[in-house]
GROMACS .gro file of C-alpha atoms in nm:
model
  148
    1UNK     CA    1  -0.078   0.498   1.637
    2UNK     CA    2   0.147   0.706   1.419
    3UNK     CA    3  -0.036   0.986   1.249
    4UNK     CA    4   0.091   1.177   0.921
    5UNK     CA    5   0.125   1.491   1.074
    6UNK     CA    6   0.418   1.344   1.258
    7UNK     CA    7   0.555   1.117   1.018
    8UNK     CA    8   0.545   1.413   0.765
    9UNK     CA    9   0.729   1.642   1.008
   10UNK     CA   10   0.997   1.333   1.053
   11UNK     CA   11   1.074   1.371   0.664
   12UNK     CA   12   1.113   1.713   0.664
   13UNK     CA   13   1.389   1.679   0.947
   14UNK     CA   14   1.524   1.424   0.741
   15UNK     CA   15   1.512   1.611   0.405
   16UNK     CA   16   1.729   1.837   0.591
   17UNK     CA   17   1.970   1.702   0.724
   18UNK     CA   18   2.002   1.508   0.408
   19UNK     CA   19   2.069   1.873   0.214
   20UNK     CA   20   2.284   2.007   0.496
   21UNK     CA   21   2.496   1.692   0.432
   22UNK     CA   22   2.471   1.734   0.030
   23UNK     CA   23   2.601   2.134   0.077
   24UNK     CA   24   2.865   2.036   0.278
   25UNK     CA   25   2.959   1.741   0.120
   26UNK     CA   26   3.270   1.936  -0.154
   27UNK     CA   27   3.359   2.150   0.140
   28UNK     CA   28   3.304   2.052   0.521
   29UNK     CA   29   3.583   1.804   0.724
   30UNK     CA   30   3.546   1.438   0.687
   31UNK     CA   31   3.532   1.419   1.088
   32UNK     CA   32   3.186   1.691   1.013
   33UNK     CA   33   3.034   1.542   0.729
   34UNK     CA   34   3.087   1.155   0.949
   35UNK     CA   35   2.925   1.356   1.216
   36UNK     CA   36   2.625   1.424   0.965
   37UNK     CA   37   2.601   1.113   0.836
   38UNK     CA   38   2.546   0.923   1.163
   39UNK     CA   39   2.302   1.230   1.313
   40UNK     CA   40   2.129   1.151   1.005
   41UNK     CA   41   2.107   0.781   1.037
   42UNK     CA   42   2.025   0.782   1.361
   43UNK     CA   43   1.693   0.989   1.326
   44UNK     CA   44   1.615   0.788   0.990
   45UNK     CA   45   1.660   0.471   1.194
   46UNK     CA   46   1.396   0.612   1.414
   47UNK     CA   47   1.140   0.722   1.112
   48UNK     CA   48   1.195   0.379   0.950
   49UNK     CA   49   1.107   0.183   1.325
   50UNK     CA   50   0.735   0.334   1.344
   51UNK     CA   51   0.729   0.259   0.968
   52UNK     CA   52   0.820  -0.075   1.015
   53UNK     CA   53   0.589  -0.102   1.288
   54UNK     CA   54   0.306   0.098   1.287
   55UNK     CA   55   0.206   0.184   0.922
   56UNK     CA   56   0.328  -0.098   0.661
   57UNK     CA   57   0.222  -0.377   0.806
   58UNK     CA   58  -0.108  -0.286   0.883
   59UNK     CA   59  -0.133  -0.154   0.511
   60UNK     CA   60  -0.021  -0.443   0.412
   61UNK     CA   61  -0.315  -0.675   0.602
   62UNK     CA   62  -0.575  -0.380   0.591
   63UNK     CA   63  -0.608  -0.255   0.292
   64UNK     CA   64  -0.777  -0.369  -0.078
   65UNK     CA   65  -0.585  -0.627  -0.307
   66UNK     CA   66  -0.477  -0.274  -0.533
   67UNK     CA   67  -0.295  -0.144  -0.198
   68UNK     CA   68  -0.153  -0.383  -0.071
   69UNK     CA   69   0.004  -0.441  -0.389
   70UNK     CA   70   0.116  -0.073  -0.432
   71UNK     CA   71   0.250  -0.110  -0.053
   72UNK     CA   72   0.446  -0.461  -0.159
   73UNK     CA   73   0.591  -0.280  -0.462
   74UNK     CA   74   0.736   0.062  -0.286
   75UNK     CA   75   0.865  -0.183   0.009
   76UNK     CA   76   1.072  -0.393  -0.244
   77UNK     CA   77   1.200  -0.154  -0.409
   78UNK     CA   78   1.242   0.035  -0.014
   79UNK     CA   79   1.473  -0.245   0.084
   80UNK     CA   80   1.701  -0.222  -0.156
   81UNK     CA   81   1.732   0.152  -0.071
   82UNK     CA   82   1.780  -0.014   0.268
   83UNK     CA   83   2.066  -0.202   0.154
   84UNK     CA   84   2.237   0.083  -0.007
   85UNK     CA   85   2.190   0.313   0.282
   86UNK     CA   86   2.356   0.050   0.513
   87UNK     CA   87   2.668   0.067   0.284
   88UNK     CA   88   2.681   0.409   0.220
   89UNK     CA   89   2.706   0.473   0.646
   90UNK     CA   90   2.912   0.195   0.705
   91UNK     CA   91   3.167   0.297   0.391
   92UNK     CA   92   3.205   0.645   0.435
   93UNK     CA   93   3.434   0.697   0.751
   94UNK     CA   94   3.599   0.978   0.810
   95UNK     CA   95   3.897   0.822   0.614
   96UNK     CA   96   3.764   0.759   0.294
   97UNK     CA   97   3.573   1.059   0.306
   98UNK     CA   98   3.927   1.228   0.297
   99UNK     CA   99   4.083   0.988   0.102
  100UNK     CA  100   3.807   1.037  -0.202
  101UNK     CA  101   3.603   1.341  -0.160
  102UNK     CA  102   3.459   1.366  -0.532
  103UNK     CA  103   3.347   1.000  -0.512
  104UNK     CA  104   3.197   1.102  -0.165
  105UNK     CA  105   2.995   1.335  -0.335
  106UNK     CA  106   2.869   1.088  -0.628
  107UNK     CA  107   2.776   0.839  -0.370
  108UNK     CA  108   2.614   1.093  -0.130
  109UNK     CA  109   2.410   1.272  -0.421
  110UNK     CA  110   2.287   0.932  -0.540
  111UNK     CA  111   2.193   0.783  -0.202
  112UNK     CA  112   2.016   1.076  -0.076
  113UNK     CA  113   1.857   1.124  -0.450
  114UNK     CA  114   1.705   0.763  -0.393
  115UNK     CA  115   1.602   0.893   0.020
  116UNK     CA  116   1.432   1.188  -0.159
  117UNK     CA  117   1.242   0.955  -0.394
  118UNK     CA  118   1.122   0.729  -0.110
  119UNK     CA  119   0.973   1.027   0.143
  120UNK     CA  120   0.786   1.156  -0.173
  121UNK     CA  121   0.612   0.792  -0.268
  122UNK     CA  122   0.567   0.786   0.138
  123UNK     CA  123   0.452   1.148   0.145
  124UNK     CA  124   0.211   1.105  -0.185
  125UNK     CA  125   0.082   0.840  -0.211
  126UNK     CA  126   0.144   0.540   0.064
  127UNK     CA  127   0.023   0.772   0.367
  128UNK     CA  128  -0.282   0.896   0.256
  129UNK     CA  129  -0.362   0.493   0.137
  130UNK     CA  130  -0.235   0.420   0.535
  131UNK     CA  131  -0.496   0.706   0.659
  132UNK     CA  132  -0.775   0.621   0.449
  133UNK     CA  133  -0.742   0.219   0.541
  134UNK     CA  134  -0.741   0.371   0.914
  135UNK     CA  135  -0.390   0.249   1.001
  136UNK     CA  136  -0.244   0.584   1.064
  137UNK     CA  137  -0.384   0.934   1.201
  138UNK     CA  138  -0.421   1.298   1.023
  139UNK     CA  139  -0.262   1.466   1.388
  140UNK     CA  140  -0.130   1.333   1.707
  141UNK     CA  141  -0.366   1.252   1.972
  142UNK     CA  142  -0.245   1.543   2.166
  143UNK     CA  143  -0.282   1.775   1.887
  144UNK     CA  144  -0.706   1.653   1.823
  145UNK     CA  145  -0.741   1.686   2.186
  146UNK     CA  146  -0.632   2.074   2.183
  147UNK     CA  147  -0.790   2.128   1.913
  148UNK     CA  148  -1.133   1.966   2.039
   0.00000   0.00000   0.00000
C-alpha cells in the first residue's frame, strides 16, 4: 500500500527536477536539458504507476459519492495533463531544443506550471481524501515499525 509519506517525498523529487530543468532551460545544451527531460519522465512515470494503481482507483470505489466525484474531476482534467506531457517529451529532442530555444522555454514553463498544479491538488487535497477512505498510509510500513 502506498503511503503519503512516500508519495509526498516522490513530488518533491519531482518538483525538482522539474525547476532544475526550468533554470536551465535559457542556458544549459539541448543534449543536457534532453538528458533532464527523460530523467524526469522516467521517475514521473514511476510516481504516476502507484498512482494509477494503488491510490485512484481505490478512491474512486472507496470513498463517498462527494469524493469520488472530486477524484473523477482532478483525473479528467489529470489526463489531459497526461496528454500534454507525452508531447512535450516526445517533441523536444535535442534538435528542436536547439533549433527553438525561446519556444522551449514557453512550452517547458507551461507544462511544468500545469505538473506543479497537479502535485498540489494531489498533495492538498486528493491524499488526505485517499488516507482518510483508508486507501493509502501516513508512513511506510518500515517507517511505523521503527517507530513502534
Amino acid at each position: 500500500m502506498a503511503s503519503v509519506e512516500r508519495l509526498i517525498n516522490e513530488h518533491a523529487r519531482i518538483s525538482a527536477r522539474g525547476d532544475a530543468l526550468l533554470r536551465s532551460a535559457g542556458t544549459e545544451s539541448a543534449m543536457m536539458l534532453r538528458t533532464m527531460i527523460v530523467g524526469l519522465d522516467t521517475e514521473l512515470a514511476a510516481h504516476l504507476a502507484t498512482e494509477d494503481l494503488e491510490v485512484y482507483p481505490q478512491l474512486l470505489s472507496h470513498g463517498d459519492l462527494a469524493q469520488r466525484e472530486a477524484t473523477a474531476i482532478a483525473l479528467a482534467d489529470f489526463d489531459k495533463l497526461a496528454g500534454d506531457w507525452r508531447a512535450y517529451v516526445d517533441e523536444w529532442t535535442a534538435d528542436e531544443i536547439d533549433g527553438d530555444r525561446e519556444l522551449f522555454v514557453e512550452a517547458s514553463k507551461q507544462v511544468l506550471s500545469a505538473l506543479s498544479a497537479r502535485i498540489r491538488i494531489e498533495n492538498e487535497l486528493l491524499y488526505p481524501l485517499a488516507l482518510r477512505c483508508g486507501t493509502i498510509t501516513l508512513r511506510e510500513a518500515g517507517a511505523r515499525i521503527s517507530a513502534g
